[in-house]
Short mmCIF file of C-alpha atoms in Angstrom, two decimals:
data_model
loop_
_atom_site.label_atom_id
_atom_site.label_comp_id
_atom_site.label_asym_id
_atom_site.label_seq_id
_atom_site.Cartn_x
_atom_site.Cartn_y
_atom_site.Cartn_z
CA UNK A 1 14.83 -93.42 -13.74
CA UNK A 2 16.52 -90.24 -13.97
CA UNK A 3 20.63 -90.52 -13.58
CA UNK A 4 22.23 -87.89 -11.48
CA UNK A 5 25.55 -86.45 -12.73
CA UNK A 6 28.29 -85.83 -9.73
CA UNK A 7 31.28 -83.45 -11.05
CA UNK A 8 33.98 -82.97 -8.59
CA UNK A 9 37.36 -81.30 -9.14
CA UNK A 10 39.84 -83.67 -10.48
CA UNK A 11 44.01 -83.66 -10.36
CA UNK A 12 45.57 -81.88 -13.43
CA UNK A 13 47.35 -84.51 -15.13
CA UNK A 14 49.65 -81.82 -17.71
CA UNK A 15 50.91 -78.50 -16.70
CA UNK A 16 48.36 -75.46 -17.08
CA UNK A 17 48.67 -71.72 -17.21
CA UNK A 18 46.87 -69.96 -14.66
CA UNK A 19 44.18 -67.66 -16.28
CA UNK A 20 43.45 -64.08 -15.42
CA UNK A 21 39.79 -64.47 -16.06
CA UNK A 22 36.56 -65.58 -14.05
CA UNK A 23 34.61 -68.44 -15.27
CA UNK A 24 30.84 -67.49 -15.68
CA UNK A 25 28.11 -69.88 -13.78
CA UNK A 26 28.05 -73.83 -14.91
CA UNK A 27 24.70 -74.53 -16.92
CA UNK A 28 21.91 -76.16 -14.69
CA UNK A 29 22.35 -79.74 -15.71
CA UNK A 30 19.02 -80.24 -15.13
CA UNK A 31 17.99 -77.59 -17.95
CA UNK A 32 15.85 -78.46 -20.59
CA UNK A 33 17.72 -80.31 -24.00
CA UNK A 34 16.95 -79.48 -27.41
CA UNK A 35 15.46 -82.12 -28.67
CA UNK A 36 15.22 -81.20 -32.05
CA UNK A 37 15.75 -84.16 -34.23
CA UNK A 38 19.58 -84.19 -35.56
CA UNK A 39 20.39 -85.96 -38.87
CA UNK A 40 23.33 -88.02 -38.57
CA UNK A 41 24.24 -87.52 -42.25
CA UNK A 42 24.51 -84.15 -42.32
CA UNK A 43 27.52 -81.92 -42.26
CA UNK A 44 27.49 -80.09 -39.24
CA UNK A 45 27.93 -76.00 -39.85
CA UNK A 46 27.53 -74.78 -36.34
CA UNK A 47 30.64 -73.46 -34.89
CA UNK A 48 31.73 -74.52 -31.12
CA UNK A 49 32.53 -71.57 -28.62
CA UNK A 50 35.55 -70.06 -28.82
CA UNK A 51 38.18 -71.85 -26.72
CA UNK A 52 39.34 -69.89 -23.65
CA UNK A 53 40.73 -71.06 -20.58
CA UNK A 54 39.30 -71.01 -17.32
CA UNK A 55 40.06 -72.10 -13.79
CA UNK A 56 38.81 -74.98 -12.42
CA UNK A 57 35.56 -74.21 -10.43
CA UNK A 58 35.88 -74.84 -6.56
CA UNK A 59 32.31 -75.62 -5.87
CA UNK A 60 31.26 -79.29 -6.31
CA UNK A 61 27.98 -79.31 -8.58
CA UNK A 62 25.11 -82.24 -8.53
CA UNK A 63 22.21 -81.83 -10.69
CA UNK A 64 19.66 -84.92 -12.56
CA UNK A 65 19.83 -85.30 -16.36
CA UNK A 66 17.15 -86.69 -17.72
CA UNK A 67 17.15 -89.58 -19.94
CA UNK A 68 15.73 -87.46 -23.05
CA UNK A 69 18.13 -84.46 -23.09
CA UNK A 70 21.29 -86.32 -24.35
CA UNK A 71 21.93 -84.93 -27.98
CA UNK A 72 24.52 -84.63 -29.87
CA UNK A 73 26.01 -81.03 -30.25
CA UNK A 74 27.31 -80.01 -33.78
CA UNK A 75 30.41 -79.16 -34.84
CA UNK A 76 31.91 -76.60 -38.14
CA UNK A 77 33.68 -78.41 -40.91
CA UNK A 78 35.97 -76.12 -42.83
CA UNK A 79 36.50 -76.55 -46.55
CA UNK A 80 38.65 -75.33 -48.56
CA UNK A 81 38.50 -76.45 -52.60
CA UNK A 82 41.83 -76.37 -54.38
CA UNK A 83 42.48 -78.41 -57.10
CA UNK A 84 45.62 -80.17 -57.31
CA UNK A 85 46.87 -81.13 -60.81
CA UNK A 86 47.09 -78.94 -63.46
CA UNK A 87 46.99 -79.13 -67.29
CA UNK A 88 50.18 -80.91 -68.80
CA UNK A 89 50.77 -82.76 -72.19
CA UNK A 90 50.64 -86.26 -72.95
CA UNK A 91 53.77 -88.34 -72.31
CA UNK A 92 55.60 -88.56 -75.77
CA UNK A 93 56.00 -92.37 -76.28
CA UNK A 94 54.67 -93.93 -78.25
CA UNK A 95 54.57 -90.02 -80.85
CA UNK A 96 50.62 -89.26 -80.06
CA UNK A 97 49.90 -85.96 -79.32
CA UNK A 98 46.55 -85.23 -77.13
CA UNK A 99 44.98 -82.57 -75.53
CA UNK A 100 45.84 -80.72 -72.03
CA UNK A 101 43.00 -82.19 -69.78
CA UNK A 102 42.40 -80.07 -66.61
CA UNK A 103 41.85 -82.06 -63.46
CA UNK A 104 38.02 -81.67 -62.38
CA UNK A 105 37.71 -78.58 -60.07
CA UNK A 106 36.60 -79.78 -56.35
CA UNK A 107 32.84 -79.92 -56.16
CA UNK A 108 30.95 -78.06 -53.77
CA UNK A 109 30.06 -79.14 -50.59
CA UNK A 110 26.50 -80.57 -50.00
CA UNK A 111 24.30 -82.29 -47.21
CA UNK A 112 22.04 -85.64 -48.00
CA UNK A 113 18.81 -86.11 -46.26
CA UNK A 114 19.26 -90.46 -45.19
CA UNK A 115 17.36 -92.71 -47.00
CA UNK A 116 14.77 -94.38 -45.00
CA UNK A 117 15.88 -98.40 -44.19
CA UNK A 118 13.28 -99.67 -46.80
CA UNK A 119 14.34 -97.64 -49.00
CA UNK A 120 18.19 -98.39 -49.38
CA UNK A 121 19.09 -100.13 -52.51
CA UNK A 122 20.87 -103.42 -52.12
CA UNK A 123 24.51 -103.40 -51.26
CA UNK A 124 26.96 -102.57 -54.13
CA UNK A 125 29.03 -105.44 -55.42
CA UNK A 126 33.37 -105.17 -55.25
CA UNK A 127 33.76 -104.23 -58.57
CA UNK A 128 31.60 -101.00 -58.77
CA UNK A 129 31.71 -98.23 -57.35
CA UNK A 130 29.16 -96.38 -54.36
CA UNK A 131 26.74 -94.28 -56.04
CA UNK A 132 25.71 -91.26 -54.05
CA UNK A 133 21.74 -90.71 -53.33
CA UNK A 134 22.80 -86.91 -54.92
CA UNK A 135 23.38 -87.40 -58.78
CA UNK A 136 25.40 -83.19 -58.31
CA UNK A 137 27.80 -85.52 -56.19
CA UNK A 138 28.37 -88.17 -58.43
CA UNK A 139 30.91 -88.63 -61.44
CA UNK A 140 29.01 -90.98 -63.42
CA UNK A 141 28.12 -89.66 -67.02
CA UNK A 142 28.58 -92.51 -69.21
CA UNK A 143 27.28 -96.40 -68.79
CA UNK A 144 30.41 -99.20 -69.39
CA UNK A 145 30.27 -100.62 -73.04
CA UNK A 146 30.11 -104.37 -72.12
CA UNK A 147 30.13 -105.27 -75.53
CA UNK A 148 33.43 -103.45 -76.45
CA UNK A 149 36.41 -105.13 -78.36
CA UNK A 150 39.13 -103.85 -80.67
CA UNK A 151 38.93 -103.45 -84.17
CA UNK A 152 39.58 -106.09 -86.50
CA UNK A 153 41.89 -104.90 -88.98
CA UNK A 154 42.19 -101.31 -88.35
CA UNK A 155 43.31 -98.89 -90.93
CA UNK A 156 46.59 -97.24 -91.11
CA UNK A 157 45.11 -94.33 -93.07
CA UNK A 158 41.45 -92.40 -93.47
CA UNK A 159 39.47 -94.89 -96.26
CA UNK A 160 35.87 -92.78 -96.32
CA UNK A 161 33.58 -95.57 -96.50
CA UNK A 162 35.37 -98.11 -94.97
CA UNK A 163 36.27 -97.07 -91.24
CA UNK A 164 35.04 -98.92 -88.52
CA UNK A 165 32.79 -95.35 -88.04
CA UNK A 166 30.70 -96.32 -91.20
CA UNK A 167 29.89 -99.34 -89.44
CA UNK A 168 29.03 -98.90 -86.21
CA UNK A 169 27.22 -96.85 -84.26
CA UNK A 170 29.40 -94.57 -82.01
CA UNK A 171 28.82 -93.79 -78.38
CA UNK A 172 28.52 -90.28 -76.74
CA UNK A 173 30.73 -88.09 -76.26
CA UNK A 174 33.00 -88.97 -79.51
CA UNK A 175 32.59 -87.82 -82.59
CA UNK A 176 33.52 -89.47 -85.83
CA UNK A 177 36.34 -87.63 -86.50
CA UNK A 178 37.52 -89.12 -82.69
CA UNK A 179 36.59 -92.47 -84.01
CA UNK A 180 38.87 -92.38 -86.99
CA UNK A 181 41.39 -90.97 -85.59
CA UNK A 182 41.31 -93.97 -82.54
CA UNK A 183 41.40 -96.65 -85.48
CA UNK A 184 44.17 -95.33 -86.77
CA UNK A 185 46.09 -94.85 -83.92
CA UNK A 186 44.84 -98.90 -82.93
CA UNK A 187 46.78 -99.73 -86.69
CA UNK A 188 49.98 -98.19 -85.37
CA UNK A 189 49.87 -99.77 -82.20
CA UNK A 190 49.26 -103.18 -84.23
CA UNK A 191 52.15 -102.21 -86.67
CA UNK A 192 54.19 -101.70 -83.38
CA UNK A 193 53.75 -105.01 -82.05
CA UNK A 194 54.42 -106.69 -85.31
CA UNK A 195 58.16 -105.07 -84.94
CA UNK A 196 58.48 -106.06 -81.07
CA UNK A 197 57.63 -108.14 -78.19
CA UNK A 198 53.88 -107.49 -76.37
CA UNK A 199 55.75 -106.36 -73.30
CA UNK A 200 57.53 -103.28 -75.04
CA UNK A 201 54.23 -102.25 -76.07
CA UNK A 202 53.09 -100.70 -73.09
CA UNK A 203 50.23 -98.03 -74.08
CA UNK A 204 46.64 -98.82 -75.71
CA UNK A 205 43.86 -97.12 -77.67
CA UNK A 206 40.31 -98.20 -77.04
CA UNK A 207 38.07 -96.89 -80.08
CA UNK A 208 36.28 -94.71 -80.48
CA UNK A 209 38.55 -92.79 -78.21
CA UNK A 210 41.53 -91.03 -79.30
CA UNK A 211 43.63 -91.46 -76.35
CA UNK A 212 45.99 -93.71 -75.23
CA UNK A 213 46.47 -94.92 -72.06
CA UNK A 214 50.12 -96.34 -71.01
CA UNK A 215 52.17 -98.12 -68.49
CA UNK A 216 50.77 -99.06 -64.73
CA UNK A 217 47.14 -97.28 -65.43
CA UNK A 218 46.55 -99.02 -68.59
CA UNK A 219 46.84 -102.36 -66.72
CA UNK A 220 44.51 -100.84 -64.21
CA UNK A 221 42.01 -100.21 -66.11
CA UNK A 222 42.33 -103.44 -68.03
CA UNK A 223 42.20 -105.32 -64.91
CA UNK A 224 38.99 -103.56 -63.98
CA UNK A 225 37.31 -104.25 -67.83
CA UNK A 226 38.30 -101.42 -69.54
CA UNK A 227 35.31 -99.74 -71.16
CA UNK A 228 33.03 -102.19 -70.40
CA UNK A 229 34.01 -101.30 -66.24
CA UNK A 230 32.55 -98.44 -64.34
CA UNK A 231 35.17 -95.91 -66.13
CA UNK A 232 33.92 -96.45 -69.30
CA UNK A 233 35.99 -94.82 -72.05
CA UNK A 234 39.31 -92.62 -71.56
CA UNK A 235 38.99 -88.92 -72.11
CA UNK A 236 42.87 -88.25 -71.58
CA UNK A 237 45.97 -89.79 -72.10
CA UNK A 238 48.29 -89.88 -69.51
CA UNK A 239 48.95 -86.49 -67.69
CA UNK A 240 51.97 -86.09 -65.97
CA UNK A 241 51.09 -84.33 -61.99
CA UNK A 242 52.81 -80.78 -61.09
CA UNK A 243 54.69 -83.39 -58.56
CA UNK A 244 56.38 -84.41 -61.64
CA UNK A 245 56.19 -87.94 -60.52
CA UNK A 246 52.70 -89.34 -60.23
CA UNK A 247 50.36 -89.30 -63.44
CA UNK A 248 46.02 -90.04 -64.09
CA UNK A 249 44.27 -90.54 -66.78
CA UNK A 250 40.95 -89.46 -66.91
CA UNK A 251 37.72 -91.47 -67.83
CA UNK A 252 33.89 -90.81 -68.42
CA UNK A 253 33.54 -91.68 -64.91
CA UNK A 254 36.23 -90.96 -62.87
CA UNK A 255 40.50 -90.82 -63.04
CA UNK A 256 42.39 -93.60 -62.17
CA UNK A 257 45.46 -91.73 -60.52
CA UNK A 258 49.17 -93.71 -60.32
CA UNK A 259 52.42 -93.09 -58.49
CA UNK A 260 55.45 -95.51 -57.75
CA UNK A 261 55.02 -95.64 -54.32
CA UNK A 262 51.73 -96.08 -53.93
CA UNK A 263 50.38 -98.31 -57.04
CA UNK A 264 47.51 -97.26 -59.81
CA UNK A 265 43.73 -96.78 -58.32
CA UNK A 266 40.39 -95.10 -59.36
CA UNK A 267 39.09 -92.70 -57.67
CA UNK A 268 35.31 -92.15 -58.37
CA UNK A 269 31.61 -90.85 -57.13
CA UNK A 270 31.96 -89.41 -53.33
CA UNK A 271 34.98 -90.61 -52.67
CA UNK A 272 36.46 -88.44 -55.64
CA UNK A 273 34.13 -85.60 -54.17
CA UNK A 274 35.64 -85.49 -51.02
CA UNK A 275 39.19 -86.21 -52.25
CA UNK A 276 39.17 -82.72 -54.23
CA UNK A 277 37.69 -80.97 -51.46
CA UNK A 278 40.94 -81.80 -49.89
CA UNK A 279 43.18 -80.99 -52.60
CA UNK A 280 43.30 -84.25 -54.59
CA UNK A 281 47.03 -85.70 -54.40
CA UNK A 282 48.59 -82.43 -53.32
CA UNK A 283 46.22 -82.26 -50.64
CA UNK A 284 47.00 -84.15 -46.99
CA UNK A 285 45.70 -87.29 -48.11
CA UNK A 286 48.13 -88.10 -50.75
CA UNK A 287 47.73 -90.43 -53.87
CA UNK A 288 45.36 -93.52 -53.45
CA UNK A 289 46.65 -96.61 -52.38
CA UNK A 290 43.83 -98.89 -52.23
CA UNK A 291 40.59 -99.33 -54.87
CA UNK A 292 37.16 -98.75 -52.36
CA UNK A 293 36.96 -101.56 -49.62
CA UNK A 294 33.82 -102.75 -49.34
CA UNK A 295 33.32 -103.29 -45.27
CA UNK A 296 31.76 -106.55 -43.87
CA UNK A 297 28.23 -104.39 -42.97
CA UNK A 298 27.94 -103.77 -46.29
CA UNK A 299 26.31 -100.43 -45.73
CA UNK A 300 30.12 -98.80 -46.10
CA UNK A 301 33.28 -98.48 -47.97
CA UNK A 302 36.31 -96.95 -47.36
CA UNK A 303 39.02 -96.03 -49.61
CA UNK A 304 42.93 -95.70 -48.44
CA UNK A 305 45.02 -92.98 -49.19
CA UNK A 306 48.87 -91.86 -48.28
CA UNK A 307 48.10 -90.07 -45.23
CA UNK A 308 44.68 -91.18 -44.70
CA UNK A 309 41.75 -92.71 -45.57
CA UNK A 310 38.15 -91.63 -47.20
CA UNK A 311 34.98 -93.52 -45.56
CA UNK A 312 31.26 -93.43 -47.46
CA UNK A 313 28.36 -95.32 -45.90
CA UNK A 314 24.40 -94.97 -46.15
CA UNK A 315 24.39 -92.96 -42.90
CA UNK A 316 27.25 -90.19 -44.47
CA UNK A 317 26.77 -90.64 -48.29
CA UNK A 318 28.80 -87.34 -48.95
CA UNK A 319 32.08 -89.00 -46.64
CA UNK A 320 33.94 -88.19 -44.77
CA UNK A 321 37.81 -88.01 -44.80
CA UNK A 322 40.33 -89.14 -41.69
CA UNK A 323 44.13 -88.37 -41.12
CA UNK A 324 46.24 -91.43 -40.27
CA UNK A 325 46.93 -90.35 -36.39
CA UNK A 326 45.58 -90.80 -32.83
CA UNK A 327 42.05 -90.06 -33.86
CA UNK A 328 41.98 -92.56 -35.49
CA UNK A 329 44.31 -94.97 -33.82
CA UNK A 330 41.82 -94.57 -30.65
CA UNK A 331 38.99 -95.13 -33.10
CA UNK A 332 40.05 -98.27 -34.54
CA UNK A 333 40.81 -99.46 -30.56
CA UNK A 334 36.75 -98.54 -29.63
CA UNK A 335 35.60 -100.77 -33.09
CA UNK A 336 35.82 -98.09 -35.42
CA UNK A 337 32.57 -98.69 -38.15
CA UNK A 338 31.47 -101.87 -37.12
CA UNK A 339 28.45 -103.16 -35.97
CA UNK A 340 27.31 -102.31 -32.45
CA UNK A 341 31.14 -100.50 -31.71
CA UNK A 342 31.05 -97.26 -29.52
CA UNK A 343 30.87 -94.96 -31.82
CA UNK A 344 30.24 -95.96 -35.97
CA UNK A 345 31.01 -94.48 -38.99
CA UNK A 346 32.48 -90.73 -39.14
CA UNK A 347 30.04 -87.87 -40.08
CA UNK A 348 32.22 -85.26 -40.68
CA UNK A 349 36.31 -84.49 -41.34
CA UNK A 350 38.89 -84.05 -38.62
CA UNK A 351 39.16 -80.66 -37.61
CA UNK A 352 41.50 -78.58 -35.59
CA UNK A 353 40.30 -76.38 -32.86
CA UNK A 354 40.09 -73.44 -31.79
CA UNK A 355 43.15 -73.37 -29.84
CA UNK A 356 45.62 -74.16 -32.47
CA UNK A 357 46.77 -77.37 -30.44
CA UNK A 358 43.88 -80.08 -30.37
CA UNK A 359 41.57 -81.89 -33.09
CA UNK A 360 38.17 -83.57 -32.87
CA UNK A 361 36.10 -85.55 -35.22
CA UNK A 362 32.32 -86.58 -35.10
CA UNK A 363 30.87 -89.89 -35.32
CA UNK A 364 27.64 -91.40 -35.59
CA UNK A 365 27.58 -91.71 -31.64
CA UNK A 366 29.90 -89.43 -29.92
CA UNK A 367 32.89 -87.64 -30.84
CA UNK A 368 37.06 -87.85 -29.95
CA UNK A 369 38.59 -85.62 -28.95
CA UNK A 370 42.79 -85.10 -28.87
CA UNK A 371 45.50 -82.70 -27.63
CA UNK A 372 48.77 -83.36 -27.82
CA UNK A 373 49.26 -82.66 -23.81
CA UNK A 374 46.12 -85.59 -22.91
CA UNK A 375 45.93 -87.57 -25.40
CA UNK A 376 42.51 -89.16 -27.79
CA UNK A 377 39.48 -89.94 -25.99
CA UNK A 378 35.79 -90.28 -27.20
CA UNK A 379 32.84 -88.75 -25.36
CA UNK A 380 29.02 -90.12 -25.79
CA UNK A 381 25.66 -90.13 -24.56
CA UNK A 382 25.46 -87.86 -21.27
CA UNK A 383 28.99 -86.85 -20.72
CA UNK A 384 29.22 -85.85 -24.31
CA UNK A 385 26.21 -83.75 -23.68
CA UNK A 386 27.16 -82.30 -20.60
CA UNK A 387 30.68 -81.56 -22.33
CA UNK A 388 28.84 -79.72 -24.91
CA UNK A 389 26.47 -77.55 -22.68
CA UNK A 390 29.43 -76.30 -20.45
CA UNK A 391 31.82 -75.29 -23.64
CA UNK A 392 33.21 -78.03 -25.06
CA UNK A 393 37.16 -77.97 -24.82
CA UNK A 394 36.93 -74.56 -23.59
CA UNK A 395 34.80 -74.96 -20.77
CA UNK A 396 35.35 -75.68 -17.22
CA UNK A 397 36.50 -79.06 -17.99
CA UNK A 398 38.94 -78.82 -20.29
CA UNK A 399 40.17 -81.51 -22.27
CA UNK A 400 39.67 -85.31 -21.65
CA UNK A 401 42.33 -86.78 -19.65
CA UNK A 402 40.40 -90.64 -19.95
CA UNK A 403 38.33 -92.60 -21.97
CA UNK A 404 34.92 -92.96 -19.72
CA UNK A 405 35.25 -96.09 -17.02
CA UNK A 406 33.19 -98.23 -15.07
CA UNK A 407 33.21 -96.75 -10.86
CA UNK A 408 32.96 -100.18 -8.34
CA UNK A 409 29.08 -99.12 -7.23
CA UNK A 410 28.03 -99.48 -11.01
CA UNK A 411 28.25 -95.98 -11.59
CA UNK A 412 30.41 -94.05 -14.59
CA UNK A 413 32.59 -91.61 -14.53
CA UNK A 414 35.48 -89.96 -17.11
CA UNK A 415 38.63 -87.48 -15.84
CA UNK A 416 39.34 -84.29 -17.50
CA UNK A 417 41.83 -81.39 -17.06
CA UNK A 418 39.77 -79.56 -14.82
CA UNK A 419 37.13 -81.21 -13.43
CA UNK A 420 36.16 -85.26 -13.15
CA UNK A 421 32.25 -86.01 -14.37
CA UNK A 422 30.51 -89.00 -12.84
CA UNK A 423 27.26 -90.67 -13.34
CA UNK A 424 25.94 -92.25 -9.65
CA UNK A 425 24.57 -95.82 -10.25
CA UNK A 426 20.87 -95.68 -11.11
CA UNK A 427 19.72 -98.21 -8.33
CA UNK A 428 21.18 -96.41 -5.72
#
């Protein structure tokens, strides 16, 4: 049965401006949705109305939704690419010199089309990383070498014929000339050890690549396999950030970035994506301070950073990137991703509005909204509709004041700046 929708004028709960300007006509509630299909994993590129303010309307309104015009409006998503890191040399102990490596440049954005439920692929395991449905969105180039090992009795100088080259076959992207070079560099490192303890040795070469990896992110990446994990081989030696403080190493597959307050992790696939949208570790998220989480549903992951965190499910496969705050904070209190909470796994970044003051981010099944002078609240189903339809935050209701309640005749009904909205019990 059709629900009826009862807005009356509600008590400002903050301080407002009066406003010199009329407020046009509320929408008929009772006019016709678009019912146009709307992908959840898709990044939204619509842009809400302009915020302006308006007084409250002194008319009380009563119109009937029906039950198959509640959609979900979209919202923009601004990005802005700009790498972080740039090219430095190669720490200078032990003597080895290696190339500048640039940090990869942000990758485009892009939208996935979801993957039908017969279609998924079985859940990852912990130790690898999510693969996006895209291969332009994912890192991977090279597959792990699971039978790598050291060489036996490297040589301490070029003997043509008798290199560990002539022997074996060697994988893409190194050349022979790399392959020599990393046997050589594996007979000082053995030479080095000879001379002193295994703890002062703190950097490693893994043949066939010339590079050697040091400190905190060589025990990373040895904890992970080394090249026979998802990185695969090392394609840098340790780079030193413009911070001057943190440091990565690149990989076939994706960096594994380090800083002292925040511990060595790889960053890889969508999750790396997303992070250099944002700016990598000069961005607002900050350096890494988790590996992915893989979350009980096993549909999603999430990854940790500084300031924030990065979260990649089935539904968003592209992710989607949160600021530690009260977005989030009220998110977490309504369930956040789980199974069967209000409002699932984001679809889109935080963004800031129009007005300079509040933020709002998209989920699966409603959105939050937050202003500094009201607080975080989430809208869904019809109130979220009926939000959209009459402006959004710049409407005649203004911003949420509460989250959406239960009324003593079974009815709902959720308070905003302006204006309260209520849905009459259904029986009655």
């Amino acid at each position: 049965m059709a629900q009826p929708i009862e807005t009356t004028p509600a008590v400002p709960t903050t301080t407002q401006s009066t406003p010199a300007a009329t407020s046009p006509d509320l929408v008929p509630l009772d006019a016709p949705a678009d019912t146009t299909a709307v992908d959840p994993c898709a990044v939204p590129t619509t842009t809400p109305p302009a915020t302006t303010t308006t007084p409250p309307p002194t008319t009380t309104t009563t119109s009937v939704v029906p039950a198959d015009c509640v959609t979900t409006p979209a919202a923009p998503e601004p990005v802005t690419p700009t790498p972080a890191s740039q090219t430095v040399p190669d720490p200078a102990a032990p003597p080895v010199t290696a190339a500048q490596e640039p940090e990869p440049a942000p990758p485009a954005e892009d939208t996935l089309e979801p993957l039908p439920t017969e279609l998924r692929p079985a859940a990852p395991t912990s130790d690898q990383p999510v693969t996006p449905d895209s291969p332009e969105l994912s890192s991977k180039t090279a597959e792990p070498d699971l039978d790598w090992a050291p060489t036996e009795n490297p040589n301490a100088t070029l003997v043509p014929g008798q290199m560990r080259s002539d022997r074996e076959e060697i994988p893409a992207p190194f050349t022979k000339e790399d392959a020599d070079k990393a046997e050589m560099m594996e007979a000082q490192e053995r030479s080095a050890l000879s001379r002193m303890s295994i703890a002062a040795v703190t950097c490693q070469t893994y043949w066939p690549a010339p590079h050697q990896v040091c400190g905190a992110i060589r025990d990373k990446y040895n904890s992970l396999g080394g090249p026979a994990s998802f990185l695969s081989f090392p394609t840098s030696g340790n780079i030193t950030n413009p911070d001057g403080t943190g440091q990565r190493v690149t990989f076939l597959n994706g960096p594994i970035y380090w800083h002292p307050n925040a511990g060595a992790h790889p960053v890889v696939n969508s999750f790396l994506n997303r992070w250099g949208i944002h700016g990598y570790e000069a961005g607002w998220l900050g350096y890494p301070t988790t590996d992915e989480i893989v979350h009980a549903d096993a549909i999603g992951r999430r990854q940790e950073f500084q300031h924030g965190a990065i979260y990649v499910a089935f539904v968003n496969a592209i992710g989607s990137a949160i600021p530690n705050g009260p977005i989030r904070d009220k998110w977490n209190a309504v369930g956040a991703e789980t199974s069967g909470s209000l409002l699932g796994y984001p679809i889109q970044d935080q963004i800031p509005l129009p007005d300079g003051q509040g933020q709002m981010d998209r989920f699966e099944r409603g959105v939050i909204y937050w202003h500094p002078n009201t607080g975080a609240h989430p809208l869904t189903g019809v109130f979220e509709w009926e939000y959209s339809i009459s402006g959004y935050e710049g409407g005649q209701y203004g911003y949420p004041i509460t989250d959406e309640e239960a009324t003593p005749s079974g009815g709902r009904t959720q308070s905003f700046q302006n204006k309260k909205m209520s849905l009459l019990n259904p029986l009655m």
